[in-house]
Amino acid sequence: MNLLHDLLGAPDPGPFALLRREGSEHLEVLRGPLSTVARLADIPLPEHADGDEAGPRTLALVPYRQLAERGFDRVDDGTPLACLTVASYDRIPLAEALAALPDAVPDVTDLGFDIDDAAYRELVSTVLRDEIGHGAGSNFVIHRTARAHTDADPRLLAGAALRRLITGERGVYWSFLVHLPGTDGRTLVGASPERHVSVDDGLVMMNPISGTLRHRDLGTDSRGTLLNFLSDRKEINELSMVLDEELKMMAVVAQQGGQVLGPYLKHMTHLTHTEYLLAGRTDLDVRDVLRETMFAPTLTGSPIENAARVIARYETSGRAYYAGVLALLGRDAEGGQSLDAPILFRCADIAPDGTIAVKAGATLVRDSTPDGEVAETHAKAGGVLTALGLRTAPAAHTDTDIKTLAEDPAVRATLLSRNERLSRFWLAERAPEPVTGPLVGRTALIADAEDTFTGMLGHVLRSLGMRVTVQPTTALGGLSSYDLVVAGPGPGDPADDTDPRVAALGRVVEERLSRRAPLLGVCLGHQVLSRRLGLPMHRRDVPYQGLPCDIDLFGVTRRVGFYSTFTAVAPADTLPTAYGELQLSREDRTGFVHALRGPGFAGVQFHPESVLTEHGPQLLTELVTGIFTPAAVV
């Protein structure tokens, strides 16, 4: 194929990209001028004119450092937001493209990981102990880099690797090669399994993937191993946490939030993952959708803003494009905007001098083990390193094997059982309908302490007929004008009054209690309320991060989702306070407080808006109605 030959062998072909998207029998070839812009809003997306064909307009490479647009911490390595404006677009039949791509991988020297296994184990232990163990968040992704070097032309190496990835890797969302020429340029080649976000005709979709089963671990009892994987509490919790985190993003970009579809098995050649699909309707500019979804929790953590802080503290080098997105922006036949953006990971970043970097990270959660996370980084880097000729591909299960396992009734039942106790609010399709009930027309202000669970909470309260405003704790105002104020969730130590978030929530709690004005505390807000009521705080030995539990909530058994490291402690189920008698939902053995209520206020340690809380809207209706009618609960 002369076009591919010229792109991979000509002295100066200019910027170009080769894309094979999921299920396509064609290789897309994009060429055009390259530019850099400062903001996502500046990505070029020309208006549609009569006679224009539908299709891609710009391919944007969004680096991790772009988090600066949201005010989040990051190591600033200077990697540019690069935009290839599509001047020419071709589609080559896949068989022809594969025949034209190089089939021999040039020599590559393996230089090992920049952080060796022992040091990475220690890093994992430190994050588990000092961050998750102290309430900084529920999960964090810390990466390390596999390094290599080649004396070959980066384009030829990337072309050969792309051929191997297309022919050898199943379950890929995008296989890609992007060449940015110049002495400061680079060539990226990879196979991303995960759609981050897409928009088509106003339908916005996200695709959280988590949980990793290495096929080499299937052994002789493949069915039993897969069933054990699907039943593993760590794997279940890990996917649930990223599901909640992406629902937070959908709460911002979709008018009614996201609907959860799945779960599904995602089979790749050497790995199997579990995944959900989220869908909703949006009227936002696709560049705003990109901004509000920076970046996938599967590559960062939760809550996202504090995850960025943790990453910046523990990662000594920048991430370049790793954990960013490769975003294809275009126009449909009616002139509407379109977006297709896979996560930029499982790829090699090749510099003009032959330096190669393959970044891989492990998702650290409360159940993580250092050895397990070391193995995960090896597995995640393995596919690209194999395509570069640095690893021998393990024997892959055949498509028939994988399909047989996936269709096994016990496997399907075990997978679907993950939804049995999840919130129906997020699993069901929601359409605008007239709302009736005791909360219709009431106003609520949610104070957001840097955890966008508040967006989900807003959607649930709106579904009950309330008029909801969300304000960050850095810009709160007009508290007295709202029927209800919610002291919202956030990361941190509730006893640290030097933390601006804790201090701001303290002022909210004091203002509402002093005026006997309706108040609800959620998670961190509940902890701050508990302290104001005189309850001591306790840091759990084992954090309750992303943990669903059945609790006795004022005499009714409820399934709720916890994201907490700290808890209030009380010696009895009722206590006198300066603000009236306090009723507590607590563990008898430990005294740990799940919830509290008094005249005109209530607090919950769990997240009623979480997908892990089975009957969140009903629970919130009861709590908030009780706050407005305090005589019913004292």
XYZ file of C-alpha atoms in Angstrom:
634
model
C 0.000 0.000 0.000
C 1.819 3.112 -1.200
C 0.178 5.435 1.320
C 1.308 3.421 4.344
C 4.725 2.863 2.764
C 5.152 6.627 2.341
C 3.969 7.404 5.869
C 6.309 4.876 7.476
C 9.278 5.226 5.117
C 9.326 8.663 3.490
C 11.828 11.159 4.929
C 9.210 13.695 6.037
C 5.597 12.534 5.833
C 4.378 15.170 8.300
C 1.987 14.457 11.157
C -0.294 11.461 10.721
C -2.359 8.932 12.637
C -3.429 5.368 11.930
C -6.522 4.190 13.807
C -8.315 0.868 13.961
C -11.473 1.335 16.017
C -13.448 -1.417 17.742
C -15.082 -3.806 15.290
C -13.916 -1.913 12.196
C -12.604 -3.742 9.144
C -10.729 -0.633 8.043
C -7.645 1.279 9.103
C -8.321 5.019 9.221
C -5.542 7.329 8.022
C -5.599 10.932 9.226
C -3.166 13.574 7.950
C -2.926 17.313 8.382
C -1.154 20.193 10.086
C -0.198 20.002 13.743
C -0.814 22.751 16.300
C -0.737 23.121 20.047
C -3.345 24.876 22.145
C -3.487 25.842 25.803
C -7.042 24.820 26.662
C -9.482 22.120 25.667
C -11.895 24.869 24.629
C -9.328 25.906 22.002
C -9.286 22.526 20.215
C -10.337 23.368 16.655
C -13.744 22.077 15.621
C -14.925 23.998 12.548
C -18.616 24.742 12.123
C -20.563 22.570 9.725
C -21.297 24.083 6.325
C -23.693 22.967 3.601
C -22.069 20.273 1.532
C -19.605 19.254 4.239
C -19.280 15.532 4.748
C -19.682 13.982 8.161
C -16.492 12.753 9.754
C -13.479 13.618 11.864
C -12.165 17.151 12.041
C -9.463 17.081 14.730
C -7.450 14.446 16.572
C -6.349 15.833 19.941
C -3.742 14.299 22.225
C -4.670 15.457 25.712
C -1.822 15.126 28.238
C -2.276 14.346 31.918
C -0.959 17.795 32.866
C -4.148 19.260 31.353
C -5.693 18.644 34.786
C -4.442 22.155 35.497
C -7.605 23.372 33.732
C -9.621 21.985 36.618
C -7.216 23.429 39.183
C -5.912 19.978 40.147
C -2.350 19.153 41.181
C -0.018 17.453 38.711
C 3.657 17.169 37.865
C 4.048 19.667 35.017
C 6.313 18.030 32.441
C 5.382 20.458 29.674
C 3.730 17.844 27.423
C 1.612 19.800 24.912
C -2.068 19.552 24.097
C -1.425 18.652 20.461
C -4.055 18.879 17.715
C -3.859 17.261 14.286
C -6.332 19.063 12.033
C -7.669 16.495 9.574
C -6.870 17.737 6.067
C -7.057 14.304 4.433
C -8.896 11.197 5.565
C -8.643 7.703 4.075
C -10.012 4.298 5.033
C -7.957 1.283 3.988
C -9.433 -2.227 4.132
C -7.853 -3.894 7.133
C -6.444 -6.853 5.213
C -4.655 -4.514 2.805
C -3.366 -2.371 5.655
C -1.965 -5.356 7.538
C -0.222 -6.562 4.409
C 1.449 -3.152 4.047
C 2.524 -2.721 7.671
C 6.027 -4.003 8.602
C 5.971 -7.582 9.850
C 9.448 -7.608 11.445
C 10.066 -5.743 14.703
C 13.438 -3.958 14.771
C 15.845 -4.631 17.616
C 14.841 -3.113 20.954
C 16.884 -3.096 24.154
C 14.994 -3.709 27.404
C 16.085 -1.272 30.150
C 13.656 -2.443 32.841
C 11.298 -0.435 35.043
C 12.371 2.946 36.380
C 11.109 1.790 39.806
C 12.153 -1.794 40.542
C 9.770 -4.344 42.060
C 11.058 -3.947 45.623
C 10.754 -0.160 45.547
C 7.294 -0.367 43.999
C 6.151 -2.770 46.737
C 7.286 -0.234 49.318
C 5.518 2.566 47.444
C 2.270 0.572 47.407
C 2.555 -0.113 51.149
C 3.128 3.569 51.881
C 0.097 4.734 49.887
C -2.136 2.099 51.494
C -0.973 3.056 54.987
C -0.600 6.831 54.766
C -3.256 7.805 52.228
C -6.116 5.297 52.062
C -5.490 4.509 55.738
C -5.876 8.191 56.663
C -9.004 8.986 54.663
C -7.408 10.618 51.618
C -9.557 8.553 49.237
C -10.870 5.155 48.296
C -8.383 4.247 45.559
C -5.320 5.641 43.833
C -3.412 4.662 40.692
C 0.367 5.016 40.981
C 2.357 4.258 37.841
C 5.861 3.186 36.956
C 7.587 3.155 33.563
C 9.066 0.275 31.606
C 11.966 1.689 29.593
C 13.587 0.534 26.368
C 15.660 1.846 23.483
C 15.892 1.317 19.737
C 18.242 2.536 17.025
C 15.544 1.966 14.410
C 13.275 4.603 12.890
C 10.467 5.071 15.458
C 7.872 4.965 12.684
C 9.009 1.528 11.495
C 9.061 0.161 15.038
C 5.642 1.627 15.717
C 4.275 0.272 12.424
C 5.442 -3.238 13.244
C 4.079 -2.969 16.793
C 0.730 -1.728 15.469
C 0.499 -4.733 13.166
C 1.141 -7.065 16.092
C -1.400 -5.309 18.284
C -4.115 -5.446 15.618
C -3.539 -9.104 14.820
C -2.693 -10.315 18.304
C -4.878 -8.395 20.752
C -8.613 -8.974 21.207
C -11.083 -6.709 22.956
C -9.385 -3.449 21.976
C -11.383 -0.215 21.760
C -8.749 1.564 19.652
C -5.449 0.404 18.189
C -3.468 3.444 17.134
C -0.253 4.915 15.841
C 0.178 8.688 16.096
C 3.298 10.322 14.663
C 4.189 13.852 15.723
C 7.365 14.826 13.831
C 10.179 17.096 14.948
C 13.088 16.978 17.354
C 10.650 17.404 20.252
C 8.035 15.141 18.679
C 7.143 11.560 19.463
C 5.475 8.494 18.056
C 2.769 6.787 20.097
C 1.601 3.239 19.421
C -0.781 1.226 21.509
C -4.018 -0.653 22.015
C -6.416 0.924 24.509
C -9.169 -1.368 25.796
C -11.190 1.441 27.346
C -13.465 4.109 25.942
C -13.234 7.071 28.284
C -16.049 9.137 26.826
C -17.914 9.437 23.545
C -20.708 11.672 22.250
C -22.879 10.835 19.246
C -26.135 12.662 18.478
C -26.262 13.910 22.077
C -25.769 10.442 23.581
C -22.812 10.552 25.960
C -21.249 7.269 27.043
C -18.477 6.234 29.424
C -17.018 2.784 29.957
C -15.423 2.070 33.361
C -13.270 -1.063 33.327
C -11.608 -2.616 36.350
C -10.538 -5.980 37.689
C -7.870 -8.032 35.947
C -7.678 -11.804 35.485
C -4.494 -13.002 33.795
C -5.288 -15.873 31.452
C -2.068 -17.608 32.414
C -3.606 -18.004 35.873
C -6.649 -19.890 34.561
C -4.916 -23.229 34.928
C -6.695 -26.500 34.332
C -9.943 -25.373 35.975
C -10.669 -22.296 33.852
C -14.319 -22.155 34.863
C -13.582 -22.360 38.569
C -10.854 -19.720 38.360
C -13.121 -17.333 36.462
C -15.941 -17.842 38.979
C -13.544 -17.148 41.844
C -12.362 -13.986 40.083
C -15.934 -12.770 39.610
C -16.690 -13.462 43.284
C -13.514 -11.856 44.625
C -14.464 -9.005 46.956
C -11.419 -6.896 46.019
C -12.273 -7.108 42.315
C -15.945 -6.328 42.958
C -15.135 -3.345 45.170
C -12.562 -2.025 42.704
C -15.072 -1.935 39.840
C -17.807 -0.499 42.087
C -15.562 2.365 43.127
C -14.671 3.375 39.565
C -18.343 2.985 38.623
C -19.303 5.473 41.325
C -16.506 7.814 40.266
C -17.593 7.859 36.618
C -21.225 8.295 37.675
C -20.000 11.464 39.405
C -18.684 12.691 36.038
C -21.876 11.687 34.239
C -23.817 13.630 36.865
C -22.083 16.755 35.543
C -22.189 16.166 31.777
C -25.541 14.369 31.347
C -28.810 16.134 32.071
C -30.168 13.349 34.267
C -26.915 11.650 35.125
C -25.835 8.291 33.775
C -27.689 5.020 33.468
C -25.645 1.932 34.365
C -25.620 -0.921 31.842
C -23.894 -4.231 32.531
C -21.742 -5.590 34.029
C -19.959 -7.334 31.206
C -16.846 -9.397 30.749
C -14.221 -7.821 28.538
C -11.918 -10.474 27.117
C -8.580 -9.506 25.713
C -5.961 -11.914 24.420
C -4.109 -12.381 27.688
C -6.379 -10.637 30.202
C -10.043 -10.546 31.129
C -11.579 -7.477 32.769
C -15.008 -6.575 34.094
C -16.764 -3.454 32.857
C -19.885 -1.330 32.927
C -21.285 1.048 30.321
C -22.796 4.395 31.335
C -25.183 6.296 29.067
C -26.968 9.653 29.258
C -28.060 12.634 27.192
C -26.021 15.833 26.948
C -26.289 19.206 25.251
C -22.780 20.346 26.200
C -20.057 21.217 23.721
C -17.919 18.087 23.375
C -14.873 20.050 24.531
C -16.700 20.818 27.765
C -17.501 17.115 28.092
C -13.777 16.411 27.781
C -12.956 18.996 30.417
C -15.487 17.798 32.972
C -14.377 14.171 32.611
C -10.632 14.697 33.109
C -9.580 11.961 33.789
C -10.659 8.334 34.150
C -10.661 7.076 37.765
C -9.272 3.787 36.474
C -6.017 5.700 35.824
C -6.206 8.271 38.657
C -8.343 7.370 41.663
C -11.201 8.608 43.805
C -12.150 11.267 44.693
C -10.441 12.671 41.627
C -9.181 16.001 43.006
C -7.445 14.480 46.009
C -6.259 11.567 43.865
C -4.431 14.127 41.732
C -2.767 15.488 44.887
C -1.686 12.017 45.984
C -0.312 11.203 42.533
C 1.653 14.457 42.469
C 3.156 13.625 45.881
C 4.250 10.091 45.049
C 5.119 10.204 41.344
C 8.426 11.953 40.808
C 8.100 12.258 37.023
C 5.326 13.559 34.802
C 2.868 11.247 33.082
C 3.145 12.823 29.614
C 0.121 11.439 27.702
C -0.381 8.436 29.999
C -3.862 8.588 31.620
C -4.906 11.388 29.252
C -7.059 10.771 26.199
C -6.767 10.505 22.437
C -9.832 12.468 21.340
C -11.316 12.414 17.845
C -13.687 15.353 17.384
C -15.928 15.676 14.363
C -19.308 16.456 12.874
C -22.216 14.176 12.042
C -24.408 14.349 8.916
C -26.657 16.982 10.526
C -23.704 19.105 11.645
C -23.848 18.014 15.269
C -20.682 17.520 17.260
C -19.215 14.060 17.792
C -16.502 12.789 20.091
C -14.715 9.471 20.487
C -12.012 9.389 23.168
C -10.199 6.297 24.417
C -7.909 6.498 27.428
C -4.242 6.853 26.519
C -2.668 3.867 28.194
C -1.207 0.506 27.216
C 0.903 2.309 24.685
C 4.552 3.011 23.905
C 5.808 6.581 23.701
C 8.834 6.607 21.358
C 11.071 9.685 21.210
C 12.989 10.650 18.051
C 16.248 9.466 19.690
C 14.818 5.956 20.171
C 13.975 6.263 23.874
C 10.859 4.209 24.645
C 8.537 4.576 27.642
C 5.665 2.210 28.485
C 3.802 3.413 31.575
C 1.649 1.100 33.687
C -0.165 1.653 36.957
C -1.926 -0.461 39.558
C -5.191 0.503 41.252
C -4.542 0.587 44.988
C -7.591 -0.111 47.179
C -8.083 -1.133 50.796
C -7.679 -4.837 49.910
C -4.555 -4.417 47.762
C -1.358 -6.343 48.428
C 2.057 -5.068 47.316
C 2.883 -8.316 45.486
C -0.453 -8.281 43.673
C -0.002 -4.711 42.465
C 3.547 -5.389 41.272
C 2.173 -8.281 39.215
C -0.598 -6.054 37.856
C 1.858 -3.496 36.468
C 3.828 -6.271 34.763
C 0.608 -7.625 33.230
C -0.593 -4.224 32.021
C 2.739 -3.356 30.400
C 3.110 -6.853 28.977
C 0.932 -6.495 25.889
C 2.820 -3.490 24.540
C 6.209 -4.911 25.506
C 5.280 -8.080 23.618
C 4.352 -6.015 20.546
C 7.804 -4.385 20.793
C 9.460 -7.805 20.829
C 10.565 -7.556 24.470
C 8.299 -10.271 25.875
C 7.243 -13.665 24.629
C 3.499 -13.805 24.314
C 1.953 -16.371 26.660
C -0.313 -18.948 25.115
C -3.679 -17.334 24.508
C -7.019 -19.007 25.055
C -8.922 -19.370 21.817
C -11.986 -17.314 21.034
C -14.027 -20.497 21.463
C -12.638 -21.025 24.976
C -13.421 -17.458 25.961
C -16.925 -17.462 24.488
C -17.720 -20.770 26.138
C -16.640 -19.437 29.524
C -18.535 -16.174 29.072
C -21.757 -17.974 28.135
C -21.606 -20.478 30.979
C -24.835 -20.044 33.035
C -22.939 -19.987 36.339
C -20.513 -17.360 35.030
C -23.334 -15.159 33.748
C -25.295 -15.534 36.972
C -22.272 -14.705 39.126
C -21.527 -11.618 37.045
C -25.123 -10.365 37.087
C -25.379 -11.002 40.825
C -23.189 -7.924 41.289
C -26.260 -5.801 40.488
C -28.655 -7.461 42.920
C -28.030 -5.000 45.745
C -27.078 -1.927 43.711
C -29.234 1.199 43.534
C -32.089 0.793 41.072
C -31.999 4.574 40.621
C -28.792 4.312 38.587
C -29.665 1.011 36.867
C -33.027 2.157 35.490
C -33.676 4.473 32.575
C -34.879 7.838 33.823
C -37.165 10.154 31.867
C -38.475 13.546 32.989
C -41.775 12.965 34.785
C -43.955 15.020 37.115
C -42.780 14.418 40.676
C -45.025 14.179 43.699
C -44.113 13.817 47.332
C -43.291 15.733 50.493
C -40.135 17.386 49.135
C -41.492 18.881 45.902
C -40.587 22.556 45.590
C -38.178 22.612 48.527
C -34.761 24.207 47.921
C -31.429 22.645 48.857
C -27.835 23.854 48.835
C -25.127 21.186 48.755
C -21.702 22.252 50.050
C -19.122 20.358 47.979
C -15.915 19.639 49.917
C -14.020 18.421 46.824
C -15.939 15.218 46.188
C -18.265 15.277 43.202
C -20.468 12.667 44.806
C -22.371 15.925 45.350
C -23.371 15.871 41.678
C -24.973 12.459 42.131
C -26.608 13.599 45.365
C -28.045 16.568 43.493
C -29.622 14.294 40.857
C -31.234 12.090 43.511
C -32.657 15.090 45.412
C -33.934 16.617 42.150
C -35.666 13.309 41.371
C -37.574 13.858 44.645
C -38.777 17.267 43.404
C -36.237 19.498 45.178
C -34.571 22.510 43.554
C -30.861 21.924 44.116
C -27.779 24.161 43.976
C -24.228 22.829 44.412
C -21.501 25.198 45.612
C -17.859 24.464 46.470
C -16.807 25.098 50.051
C -14.466 27.774 48.676
C -17.419 29.890 47.471
C -20.392 29.291 49.745
C -23.040 31.946 50.085
C -26.682 32.556 50.851
C -27.099 29.638 53.234
C -30.082 31.228 54.970
C -32.100 31.381 51.749
C -32.305 27.575 51.336
C -34.804 25.256 52.968
C -32.094 22.618 53.449
C -28.306 22.809 53.502
C -26.271 19.651 52.953
C -22.769 19.593 54.444
C -21.363 17.354 51.750
C -18.671 14.722 51.435
C -14.963 15.169 50.831
C -11.611 13.620 51.664
C -9.615 14.398 54.778
C -9.418 14.164 58.549
C -12.519 15.681 60.208
C -10.426 16.656 63.254
C -8.018 18.742 61.170
C -9.457 22.223 61.576
C -6.564 23.633 59.524
C -7.972 21.868 56.453
C -9.971 24.546 54.572
C -12.655 22.007 53.628
C -13.161 20.919 57.236
C -13.165 24.523 58.441
C -15.750 25.545 55.813
C -18.041 22.633 56.703
C -17.644 23.577 60.361
C -18.958 27.060 59.593
C -21.884 25.566 57.676
C -22.777 23.277 60.570
C -22.477 26.074 63.151
C -24.624 28.480 61.106
C -27.438 25.978 60.594
C -27.463 24.569 64.123
C -27.385 28.020 65.700
C -30.486 29.026 63.730
C -32.176 25.634 64.125
C -32.272 25.540 60.299
C -32.605 22.181 58.485
C -29.228 20.498 57.976
C -28.042 17.176 56.537
C -24.457 15.963 56.843
C -23.034 13.349 54.466
C -19.730 11.519 55.094
C -17.178 14.264 55.928
C -20.061 16.662 56.588
C -21.586 14.088 58.949
C -18.261 13.743 60.757
C -17.952 17.505 61.215
C -21.549 17.599 62.502
C -20.787 14.722 64.884
C -17.828 16.585 66.364
C -19.931 19.717 66.848
C -22.454 17.588 68.751
C -19.691 16.338 71.060
C -19.019 12.886 69.594
C -15.379 11.745 69.471
C -13.853 10.532 66.194
C -12.064 7.239 65.570
C -9.838 6.243 62.656
C -10.716 2.715 61.569
C -7.936 0.139 61.522
C -9.324 -1.070 58.177
C -10.784 1.746 56.018
C -14.375 1.398 54.832
C -13.615 2.579 51.301
C -16.020 1.424 48.598
C -17.632 -1.034 50.990
C -21.323 -2.005 50.871
C -22.751 -3.063 54.262
C -26.099 -4.036 55.736
C -26.763 -1.817 58.752
C -29.608 -1.220 61.198
C -30.716 2.303 60.309
C -33.085 3.410 63.067
C -34.762 0.024 63.192
C -34.740 -0.810 59.465
C -32.080 -2.939 57.751
C -30.497 -0.970 54.898
C -27.798 -1.802 52.376
C -25.544 1.264 52.141
C -22.213 2.218 50.590
C -19.374 3.483 52.778
C -16.405 5.566 51.631
C -14.782 6.432 54.934
C -11.756 5.974 57.122
C -13.049 7.921 60.145
C -16.179 7.336 62.190
C -17.893 8.988 65.121
C -18.234 6.899 68.284
C -21.115 6.987 70.767
C -21.745 5.028 74.011
C -25.528 4.806 73.637
C -28.350 4.995 71.113
C -29.636 8.298 72.506
C -27.684 11.227 73.920
C -28.614 14.707 75.143
C -27.056 17.678 73.314
C -27.403 21.449 73.369
C -29.540 21.087 70.228
C -31.961 18.475 71.541
C -31.945 14.735 72.012
C -29.726 12.860 69.587
C -30.769 9.488 68.143
C -27.998 7.292 66.783
C -27.697 4.335 64.441
C -24.583 2.562 65.725
C -22.817 -0.745 66.127
C -23.491 -2.149 69.586
C -20.053 -3.747 69.933
C -17.881 -0.811 68.840
C -20.171 2.191 69.178
C -19.282 3.255 65.621
C -21.962 5.646 64.367
C -23.617 5.030 61.003
C -26.136 7.854 61.223
C -27.638 10.387 63.619
C -30.694 12.559 63.784
C -32.105 15.259 66.012
C -34.604 18.091 65.827
C -34.039 19.679 62.411
C -30.814 17.876 61.482
C -29.450 14.489 60.470
C -26.157 12.967 59.373
C -25.083 9.788 57.597
C -21.605 8.292 57.472
C -22.422 6.406 54.268
C -23.309 7.799 50.828
C -27.049 7.608 50.118
C -26.373 8.707 46.518
C -23.844 5.932 45.819
C -24.647 3.086 43.454
C -23.783 0.858 46.441
C -26.734 2.186 48.480
C -29.625 -0.023 47.506
C -32.596 2.272 48.176
C -30.963 5.702 48.159
C -33.935 7.864 47.032
C -36.289 6.264 49.571
C -33.707 6.621 52.326
C -33.128 10.299 51.503
C -36.854 10.980 51.384
C -37.242 9.587 54.886
C -34.209 11.445 56.259
C -35.009 14.836 54.751
C -38.725 14.614 55.537
C -37.730 13.881 59.126
C -35.468 16.940 59.169
C -38.378 19.156 58.044
C -40.744 17.554 60.595
C -38.505 17.085 63.621
C -41.338 16.105 65.922
C -41.496 12.789 64.068
C -37.996 11.739 65.094
C -37.601 12.908 68.713
